[in-house]
mmCIF file of C-alpha atoms in Angstrom:
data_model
loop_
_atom_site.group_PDB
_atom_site.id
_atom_site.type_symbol
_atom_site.label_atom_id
_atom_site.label_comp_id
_atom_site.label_asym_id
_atom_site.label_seq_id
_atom_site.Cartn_x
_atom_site.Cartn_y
_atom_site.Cartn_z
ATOM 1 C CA UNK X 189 98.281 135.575 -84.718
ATOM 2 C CA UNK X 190 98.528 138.078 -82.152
ATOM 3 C CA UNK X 191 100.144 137.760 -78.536
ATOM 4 C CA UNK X 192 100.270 141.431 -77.946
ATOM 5 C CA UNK X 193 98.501 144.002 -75.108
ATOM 6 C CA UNK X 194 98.762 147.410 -76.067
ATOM 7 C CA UNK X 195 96.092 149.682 -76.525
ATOM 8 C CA UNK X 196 93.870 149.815 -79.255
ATOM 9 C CA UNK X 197 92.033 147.382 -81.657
ATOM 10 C CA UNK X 198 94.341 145.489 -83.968
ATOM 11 C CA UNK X 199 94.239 145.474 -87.983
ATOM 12 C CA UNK X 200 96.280 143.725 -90.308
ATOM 13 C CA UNK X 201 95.428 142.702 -94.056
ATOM 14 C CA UNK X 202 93.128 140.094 -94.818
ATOM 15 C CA UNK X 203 96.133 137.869 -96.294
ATOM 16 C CA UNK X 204 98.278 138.390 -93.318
ATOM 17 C CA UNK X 205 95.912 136.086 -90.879
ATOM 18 C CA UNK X 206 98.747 133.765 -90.959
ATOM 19 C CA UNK X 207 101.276 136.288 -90.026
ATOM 20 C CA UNK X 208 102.611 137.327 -86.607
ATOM 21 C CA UNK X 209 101.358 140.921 -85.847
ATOM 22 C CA UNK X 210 104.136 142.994 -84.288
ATOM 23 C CA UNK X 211 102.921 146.512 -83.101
ATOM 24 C CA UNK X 212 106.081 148.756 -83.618
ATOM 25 C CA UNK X 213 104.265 151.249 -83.343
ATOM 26 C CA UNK X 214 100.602 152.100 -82.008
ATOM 27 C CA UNK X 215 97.936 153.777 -84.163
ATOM 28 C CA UNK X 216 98.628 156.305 -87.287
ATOM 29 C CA UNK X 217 101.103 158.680 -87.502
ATOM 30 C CA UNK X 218 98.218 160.769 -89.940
ATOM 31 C CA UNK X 219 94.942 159.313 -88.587
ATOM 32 C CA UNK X 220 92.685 162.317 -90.541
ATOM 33 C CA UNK X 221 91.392 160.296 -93.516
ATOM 34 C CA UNK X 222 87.740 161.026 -93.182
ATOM 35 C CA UNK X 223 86.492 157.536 -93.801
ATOM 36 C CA UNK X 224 88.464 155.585 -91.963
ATOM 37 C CA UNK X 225 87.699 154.536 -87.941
ATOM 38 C CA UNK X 226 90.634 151.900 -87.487
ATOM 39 C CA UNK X 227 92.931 153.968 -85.189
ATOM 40 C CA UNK X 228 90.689 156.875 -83.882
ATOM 41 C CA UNK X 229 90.756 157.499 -80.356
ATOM 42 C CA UNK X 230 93.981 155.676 -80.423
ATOM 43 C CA UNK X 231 97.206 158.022 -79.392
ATOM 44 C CA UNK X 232 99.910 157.677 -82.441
ATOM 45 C CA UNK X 233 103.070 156.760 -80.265
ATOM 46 C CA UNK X 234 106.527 154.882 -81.557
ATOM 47 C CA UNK X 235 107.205 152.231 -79.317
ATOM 48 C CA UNK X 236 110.669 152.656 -77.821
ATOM 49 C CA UNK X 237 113.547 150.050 -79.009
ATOM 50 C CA UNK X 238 113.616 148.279 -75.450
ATOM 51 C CA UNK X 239 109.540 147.828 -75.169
ATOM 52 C CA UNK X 240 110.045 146.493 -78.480
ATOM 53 C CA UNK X 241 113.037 143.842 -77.703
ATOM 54 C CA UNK X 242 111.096 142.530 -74.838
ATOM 55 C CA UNK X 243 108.097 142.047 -77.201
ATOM 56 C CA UNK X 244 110.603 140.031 -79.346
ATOM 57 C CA UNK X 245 111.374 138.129 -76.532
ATOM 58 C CA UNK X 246 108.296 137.048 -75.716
ATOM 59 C CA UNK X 247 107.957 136.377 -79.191
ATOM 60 C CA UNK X 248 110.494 134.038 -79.453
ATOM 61 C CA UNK X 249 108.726 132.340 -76.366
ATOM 62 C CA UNK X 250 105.587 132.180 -77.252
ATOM 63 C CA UNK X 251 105.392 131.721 -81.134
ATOM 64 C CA UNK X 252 108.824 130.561 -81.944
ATOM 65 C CA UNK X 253 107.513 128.937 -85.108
ATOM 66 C CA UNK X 254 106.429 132.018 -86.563
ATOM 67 C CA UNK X 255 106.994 132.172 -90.197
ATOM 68 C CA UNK X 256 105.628 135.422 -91.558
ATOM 69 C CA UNK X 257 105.187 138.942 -89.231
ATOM 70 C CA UNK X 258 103.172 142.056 -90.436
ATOM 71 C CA UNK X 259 105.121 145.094 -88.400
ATOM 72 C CA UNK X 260 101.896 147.137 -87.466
ATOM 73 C CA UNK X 261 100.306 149.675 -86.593
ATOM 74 C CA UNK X 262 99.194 152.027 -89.724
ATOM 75 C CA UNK X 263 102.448 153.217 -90.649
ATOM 76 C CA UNK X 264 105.861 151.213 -89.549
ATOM 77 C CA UNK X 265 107.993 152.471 -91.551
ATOM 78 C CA UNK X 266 107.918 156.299 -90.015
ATOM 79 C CA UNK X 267 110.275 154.368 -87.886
ATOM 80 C CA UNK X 268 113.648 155.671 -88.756
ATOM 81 C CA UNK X 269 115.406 153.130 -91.173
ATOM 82 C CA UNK X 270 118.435 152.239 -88.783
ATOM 83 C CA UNK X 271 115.699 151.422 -85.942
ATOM 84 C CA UNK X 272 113.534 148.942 -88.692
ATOM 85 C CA UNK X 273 116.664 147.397 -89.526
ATOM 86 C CA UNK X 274 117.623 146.198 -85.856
ATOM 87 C CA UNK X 275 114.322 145.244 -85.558
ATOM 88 C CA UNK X 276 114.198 142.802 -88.418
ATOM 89 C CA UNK X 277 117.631 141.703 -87.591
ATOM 90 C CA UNK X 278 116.409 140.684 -84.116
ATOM 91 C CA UNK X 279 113.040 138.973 -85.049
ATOM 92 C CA UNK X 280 115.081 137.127 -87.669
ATOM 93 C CA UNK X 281 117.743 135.854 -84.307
ATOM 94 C CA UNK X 282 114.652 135.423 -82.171
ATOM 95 C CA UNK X 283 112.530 133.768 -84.942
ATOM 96 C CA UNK X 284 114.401 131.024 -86.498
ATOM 97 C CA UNK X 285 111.946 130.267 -89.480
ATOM 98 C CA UNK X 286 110.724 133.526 -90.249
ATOM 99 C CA UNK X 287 110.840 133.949 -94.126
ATOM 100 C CA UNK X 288 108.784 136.810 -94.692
ATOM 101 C CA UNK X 289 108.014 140.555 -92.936
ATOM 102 C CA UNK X 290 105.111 143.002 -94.189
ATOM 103 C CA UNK X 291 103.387 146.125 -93.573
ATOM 104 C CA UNK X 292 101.236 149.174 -94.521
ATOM 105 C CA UNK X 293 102.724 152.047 -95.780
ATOM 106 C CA UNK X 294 102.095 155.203 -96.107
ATOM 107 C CA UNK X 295 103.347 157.640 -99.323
ATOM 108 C CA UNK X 296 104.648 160.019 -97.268
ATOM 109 C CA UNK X 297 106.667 157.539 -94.762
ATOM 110 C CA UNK X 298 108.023 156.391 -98.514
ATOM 111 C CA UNK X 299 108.797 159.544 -99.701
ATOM 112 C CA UNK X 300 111.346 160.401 -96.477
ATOM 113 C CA UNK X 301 113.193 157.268 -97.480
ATOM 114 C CA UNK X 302 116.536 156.956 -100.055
ATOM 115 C CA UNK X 303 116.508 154.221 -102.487
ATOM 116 C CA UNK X 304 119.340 153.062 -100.490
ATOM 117 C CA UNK X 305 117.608 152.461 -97.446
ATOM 118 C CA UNK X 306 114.299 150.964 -99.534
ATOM 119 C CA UNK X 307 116.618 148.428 -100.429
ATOM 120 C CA UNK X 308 118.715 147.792 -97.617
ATOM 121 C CA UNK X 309 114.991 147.207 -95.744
ATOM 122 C CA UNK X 310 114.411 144.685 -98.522
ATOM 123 C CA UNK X 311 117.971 142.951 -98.523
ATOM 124 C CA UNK X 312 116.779 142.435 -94.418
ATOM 125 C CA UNK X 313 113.724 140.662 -95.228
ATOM 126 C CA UNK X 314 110.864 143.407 -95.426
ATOM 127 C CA UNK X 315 109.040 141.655 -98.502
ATOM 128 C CA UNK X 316 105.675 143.194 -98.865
ATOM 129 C CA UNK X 317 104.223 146.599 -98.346
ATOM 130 C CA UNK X 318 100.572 147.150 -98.443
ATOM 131 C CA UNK X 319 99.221 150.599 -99.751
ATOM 132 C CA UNK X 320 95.965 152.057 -99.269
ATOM 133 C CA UNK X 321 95.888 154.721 -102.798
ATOM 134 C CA UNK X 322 92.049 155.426 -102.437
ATOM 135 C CA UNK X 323 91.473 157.510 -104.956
ATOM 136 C CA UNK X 324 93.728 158.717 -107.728
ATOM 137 C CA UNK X 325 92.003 162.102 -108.001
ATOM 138 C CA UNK X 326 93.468 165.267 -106.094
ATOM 139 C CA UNK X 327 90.231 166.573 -105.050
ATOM 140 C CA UNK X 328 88.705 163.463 -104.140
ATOM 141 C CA UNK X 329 91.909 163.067 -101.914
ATOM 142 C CA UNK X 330 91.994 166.227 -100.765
ATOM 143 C CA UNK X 331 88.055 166.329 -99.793
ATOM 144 C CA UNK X 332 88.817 162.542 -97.515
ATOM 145 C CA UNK X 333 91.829 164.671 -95.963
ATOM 146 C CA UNK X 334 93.917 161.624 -97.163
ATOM 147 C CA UNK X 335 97.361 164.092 -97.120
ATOM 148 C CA UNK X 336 98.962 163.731 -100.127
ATOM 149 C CA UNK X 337 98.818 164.347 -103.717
ATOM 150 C CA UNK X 338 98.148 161.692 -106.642
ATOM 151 C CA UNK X 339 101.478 162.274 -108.127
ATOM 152 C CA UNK X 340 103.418 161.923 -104.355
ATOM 153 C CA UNK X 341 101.768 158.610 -104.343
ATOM 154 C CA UNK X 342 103.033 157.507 -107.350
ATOM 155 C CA UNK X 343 106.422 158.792 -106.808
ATOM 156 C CA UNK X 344 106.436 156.960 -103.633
ATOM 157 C CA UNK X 345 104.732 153.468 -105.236
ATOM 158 C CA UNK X 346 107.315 153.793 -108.140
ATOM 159 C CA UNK X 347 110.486 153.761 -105.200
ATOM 160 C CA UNK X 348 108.779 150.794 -103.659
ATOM 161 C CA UNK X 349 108.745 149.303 -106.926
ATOM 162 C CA UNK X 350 112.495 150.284 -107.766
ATOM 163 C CA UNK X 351 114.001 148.196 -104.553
ATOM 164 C CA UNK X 352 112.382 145.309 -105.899
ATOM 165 C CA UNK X 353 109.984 144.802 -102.467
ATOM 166 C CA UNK X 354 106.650 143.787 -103.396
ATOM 167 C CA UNK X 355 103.743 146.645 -103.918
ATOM 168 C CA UNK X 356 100.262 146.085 -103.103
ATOM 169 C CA UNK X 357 97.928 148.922 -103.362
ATOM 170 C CA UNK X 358 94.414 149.122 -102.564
ATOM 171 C CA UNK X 359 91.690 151.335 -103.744
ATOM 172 C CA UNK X 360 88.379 152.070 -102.655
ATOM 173 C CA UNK X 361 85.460 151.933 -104.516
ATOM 174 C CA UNK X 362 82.170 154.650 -103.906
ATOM 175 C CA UNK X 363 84.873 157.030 -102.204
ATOM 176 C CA UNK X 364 83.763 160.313 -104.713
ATOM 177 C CA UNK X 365 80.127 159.778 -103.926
ATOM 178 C CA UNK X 366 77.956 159.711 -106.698
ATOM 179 C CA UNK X 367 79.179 163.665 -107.809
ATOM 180 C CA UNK X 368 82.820 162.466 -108.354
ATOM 181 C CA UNK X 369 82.434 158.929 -109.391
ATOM 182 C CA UNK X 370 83.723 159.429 -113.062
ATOM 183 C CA UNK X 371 86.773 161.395 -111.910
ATOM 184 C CA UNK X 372 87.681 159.051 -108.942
ATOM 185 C CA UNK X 373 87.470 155.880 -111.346
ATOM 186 C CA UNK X 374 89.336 157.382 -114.209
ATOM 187 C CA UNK X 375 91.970 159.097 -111.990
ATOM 188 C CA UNK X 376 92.576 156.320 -110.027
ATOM 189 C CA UNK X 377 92.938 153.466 -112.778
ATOM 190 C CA UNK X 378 95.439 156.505 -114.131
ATOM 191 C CA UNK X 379 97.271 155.852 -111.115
ATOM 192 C CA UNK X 380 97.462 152.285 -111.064
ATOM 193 C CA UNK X 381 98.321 152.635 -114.666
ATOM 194 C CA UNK X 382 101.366 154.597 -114.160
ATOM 195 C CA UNK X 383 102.219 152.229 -110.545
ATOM 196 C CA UNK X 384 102.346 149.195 -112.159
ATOM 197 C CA UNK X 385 102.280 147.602 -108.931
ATOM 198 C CA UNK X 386 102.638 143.646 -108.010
ATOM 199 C CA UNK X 387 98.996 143.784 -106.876
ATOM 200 C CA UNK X 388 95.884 145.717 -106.827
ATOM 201 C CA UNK X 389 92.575 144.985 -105.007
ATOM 202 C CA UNK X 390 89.594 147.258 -104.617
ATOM 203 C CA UNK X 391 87.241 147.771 -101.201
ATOM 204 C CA UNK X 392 83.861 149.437 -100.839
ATOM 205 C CA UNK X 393 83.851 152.698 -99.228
ATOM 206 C CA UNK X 394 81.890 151.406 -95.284
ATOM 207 C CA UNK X 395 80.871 153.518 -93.173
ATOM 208 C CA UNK X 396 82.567 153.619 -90.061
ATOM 209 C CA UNK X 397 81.297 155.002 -86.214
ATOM 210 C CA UNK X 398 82.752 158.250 -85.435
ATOM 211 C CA UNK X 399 84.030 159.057 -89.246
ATOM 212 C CA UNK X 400 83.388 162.621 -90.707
ATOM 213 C CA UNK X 401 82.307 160.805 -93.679
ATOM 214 C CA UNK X 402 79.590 159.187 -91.954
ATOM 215 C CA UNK X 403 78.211 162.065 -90.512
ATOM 216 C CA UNK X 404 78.573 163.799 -94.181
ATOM 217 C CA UNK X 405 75.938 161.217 -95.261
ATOM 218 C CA UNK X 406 73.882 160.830 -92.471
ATOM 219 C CA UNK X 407 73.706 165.031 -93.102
ATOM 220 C CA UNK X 408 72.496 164.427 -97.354
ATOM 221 C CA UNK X 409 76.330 165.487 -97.745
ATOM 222 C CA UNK X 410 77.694 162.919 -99.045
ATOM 223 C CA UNK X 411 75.585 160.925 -101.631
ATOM 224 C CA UNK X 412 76.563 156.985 -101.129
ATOM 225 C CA UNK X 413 76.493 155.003 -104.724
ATOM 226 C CA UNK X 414 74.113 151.674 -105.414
ATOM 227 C CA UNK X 415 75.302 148.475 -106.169
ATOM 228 C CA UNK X 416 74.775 148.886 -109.174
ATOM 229 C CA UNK X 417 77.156 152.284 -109.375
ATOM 230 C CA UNK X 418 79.345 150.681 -107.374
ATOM 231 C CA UNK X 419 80.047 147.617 -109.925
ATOM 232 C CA UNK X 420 79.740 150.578 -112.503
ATOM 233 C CA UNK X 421 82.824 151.978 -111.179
ATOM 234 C CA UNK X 422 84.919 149.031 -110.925
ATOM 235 C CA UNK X 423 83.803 147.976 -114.555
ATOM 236 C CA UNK X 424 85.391 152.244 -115.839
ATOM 237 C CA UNK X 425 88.467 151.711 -113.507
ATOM 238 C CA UNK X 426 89.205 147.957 -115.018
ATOM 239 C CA UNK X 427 88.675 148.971 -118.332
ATOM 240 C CA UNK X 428 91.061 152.378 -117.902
ATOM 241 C CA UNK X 429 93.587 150.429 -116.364
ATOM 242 C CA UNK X 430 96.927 150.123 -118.799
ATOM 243 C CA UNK X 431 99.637 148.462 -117.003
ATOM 244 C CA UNK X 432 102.577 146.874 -119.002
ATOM 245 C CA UNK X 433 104.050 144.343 -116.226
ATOM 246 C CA UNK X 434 101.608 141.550 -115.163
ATOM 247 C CA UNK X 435 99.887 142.459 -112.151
ATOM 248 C CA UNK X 436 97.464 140.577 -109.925
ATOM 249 C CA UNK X 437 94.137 142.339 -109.840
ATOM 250 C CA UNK X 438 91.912 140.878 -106.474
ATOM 251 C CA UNK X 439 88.836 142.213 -105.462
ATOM 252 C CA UNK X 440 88.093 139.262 -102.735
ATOM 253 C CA UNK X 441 87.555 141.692 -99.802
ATOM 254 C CA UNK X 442 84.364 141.386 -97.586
ATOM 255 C CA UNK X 443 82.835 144.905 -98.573
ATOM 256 C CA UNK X 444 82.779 143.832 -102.229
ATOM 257 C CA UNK X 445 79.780 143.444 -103.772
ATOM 258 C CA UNK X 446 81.639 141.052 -106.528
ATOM 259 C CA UNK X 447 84.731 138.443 -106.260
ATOM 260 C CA UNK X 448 86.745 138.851 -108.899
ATOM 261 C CA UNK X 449 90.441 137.637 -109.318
ATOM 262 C CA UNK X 450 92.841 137.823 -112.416
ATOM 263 C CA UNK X 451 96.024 138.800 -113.788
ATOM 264 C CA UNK X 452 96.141 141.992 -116.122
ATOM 265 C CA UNK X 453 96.298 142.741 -118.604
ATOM 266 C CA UNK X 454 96.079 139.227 -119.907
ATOM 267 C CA UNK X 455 92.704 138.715 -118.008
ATOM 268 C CA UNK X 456 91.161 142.029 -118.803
ATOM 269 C CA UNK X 457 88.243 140.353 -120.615
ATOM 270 C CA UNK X 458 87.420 137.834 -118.259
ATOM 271 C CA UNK X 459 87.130 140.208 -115.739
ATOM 272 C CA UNK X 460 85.355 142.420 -117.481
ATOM 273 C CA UNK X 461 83.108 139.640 -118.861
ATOM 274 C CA UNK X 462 82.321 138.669 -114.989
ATOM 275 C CA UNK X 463 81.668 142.716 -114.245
ATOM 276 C CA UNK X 464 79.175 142.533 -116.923
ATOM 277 C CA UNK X 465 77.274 139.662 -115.460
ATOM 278 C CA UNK X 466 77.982 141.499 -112.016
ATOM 279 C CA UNK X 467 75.975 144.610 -113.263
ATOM 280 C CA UNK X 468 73.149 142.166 -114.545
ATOM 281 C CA UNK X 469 72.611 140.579 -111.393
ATOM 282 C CA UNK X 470 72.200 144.234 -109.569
ATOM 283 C CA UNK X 471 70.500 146.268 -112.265
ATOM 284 C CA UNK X 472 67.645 146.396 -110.186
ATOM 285 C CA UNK X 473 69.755 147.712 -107.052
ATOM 286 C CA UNK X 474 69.621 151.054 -107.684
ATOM 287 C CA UNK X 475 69.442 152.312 -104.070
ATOM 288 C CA UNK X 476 72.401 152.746 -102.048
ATOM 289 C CA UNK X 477 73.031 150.512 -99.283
ATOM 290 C CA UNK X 478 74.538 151.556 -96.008
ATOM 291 C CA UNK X 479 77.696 149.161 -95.427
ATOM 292 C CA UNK X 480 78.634 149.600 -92.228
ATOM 293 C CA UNK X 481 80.859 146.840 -91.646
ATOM 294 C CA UNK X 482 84.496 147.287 -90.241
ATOM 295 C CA UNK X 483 87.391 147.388 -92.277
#
């Protein structure tokens, strides 16, 4: 649900389509990750404390039912902690039934916080936070301009953790190009590995209109991986990936060239099992394919 007119297009997860989506703030505060096209062209700005009452007003007015709200844009929580804090406290007034409040997150947004204010944003109802990883290799980061380390995402997944609000990171599958593929699926199920978050779930690297990325392959710079590579890489990041609390593990999103869903590690080998027949069905799909839908 959306009832909002600011500028810009609006994202929110695929399993927030039954959540509220409440623009605190408009675009991304970092908005340089070379593959993505969600907020460019879009001006970061923090929407002031009074344009954002009167949006809870109308809230309450409009969609007074609402159960669930997804605090967008990219990054919500650069919003100091004391400002998040009466803003949950007034959507809860406003919003009689509201049970649950999400949002993206971004490791360096984490990283500003104390534990104490992680779980003071928890004890107010913030219950999910959704975390794009990408890659758990430092030059595969470094090379999609993602601005931050491996290790500062961890750090910053592991607080998340700590204050007990749930952690779902994705990943993105294809994002080394064929020359880093090995490193970007064993670095990154290293990551998860040491996360150990509530959820993971993989996307396909797209290309986007207007990305740097895009143009890097459209200029033989950056060499796209096949289906086939593709389900290659899941299969090395699955099978690398040693977490010790039960996590879900989804891969249900529209760029995916399988649907997989499971709990590890006790469904390791079913999912691997269904990889296996994943890579039978596109052996033959060795050339890459340009997926150029939006996120």
């Amino acid at each position: 649900m959306y009832f909002d007119d600011a500028e810009g297009i609006v994202f929110r997860p695929p399993y927030e389509a039954d959540s509220l989506v409440f623009r605190v703030t408009i675009g991304c505060s970092h908005n340089k990750c070379t593959f993505c096209g969600m907020y460019r062209g879009v001006r970061f700005r923090i929407r002031s404390m009074e344009e954002i009452s009167a949006l809870i007003k109308r809230a309450a007015r409009y969609c007074p039912h609402a159960r669930g709200i997804f605090l967008g844009d990219g990054d919500a929580l650069v919003l100091p902690t004391k400002n998040l804090l009466e803003i949950m406290r007034q959507l809860h007034e406003a919003l009689p039934k509201l049970s649950r409040i999400t949002s993206y997150s971004y490791a360096r947004d984490i990283l500003r916080k104390t534990p104490e204010e992680l779980k003071a944003l928890k004890d107010a109802g913030l219950k999910r936070l959704y975390m794009g990883i990408e890659s758990g290799d430092d030059e595969v980061l470094i090379e999609v301009q993602k601005g931050v380390t491996a290790q500062q995402t961890i750090d910053a997944c592991k607080k998340v953790a700590a204050s007990g609000i749930e952690l779902w990171n994705m990943f993105i599958l294809g994002l080394g190009g064929k020359e880093k593929s090995q490193q970007h699926a064993i670095n990154t199920a290293r990551m998860l590995s040491a996360i150990n978050p509530t959820i993971i779930s993989s996307m396909t690297f797209m290309l986007q209109e207007g990305t740097p990325l895009r143009e890097a392959v459209e200029k033989n710079e950056f060499h796209l991986l096949s289906p086939y590579e593709i389900i290659q890489e899941l299969k090395q990041i699955v099978e690398n990936i040693d977490v010790k609390v039960p996590c879900r593990f989804v891969s249900a999103h529209a760029s995916n060239f399988l649907k997989l869903m499971g709990t590890l590690p006790q469904d390791k080998q079913e999912i691997l099992n269904m990889i296996d027949q994943g890579l039978e069905y596109y052996k033959n799909q060795t050339t890459p394919i340009y997926n150029d839908e939006t996120y």
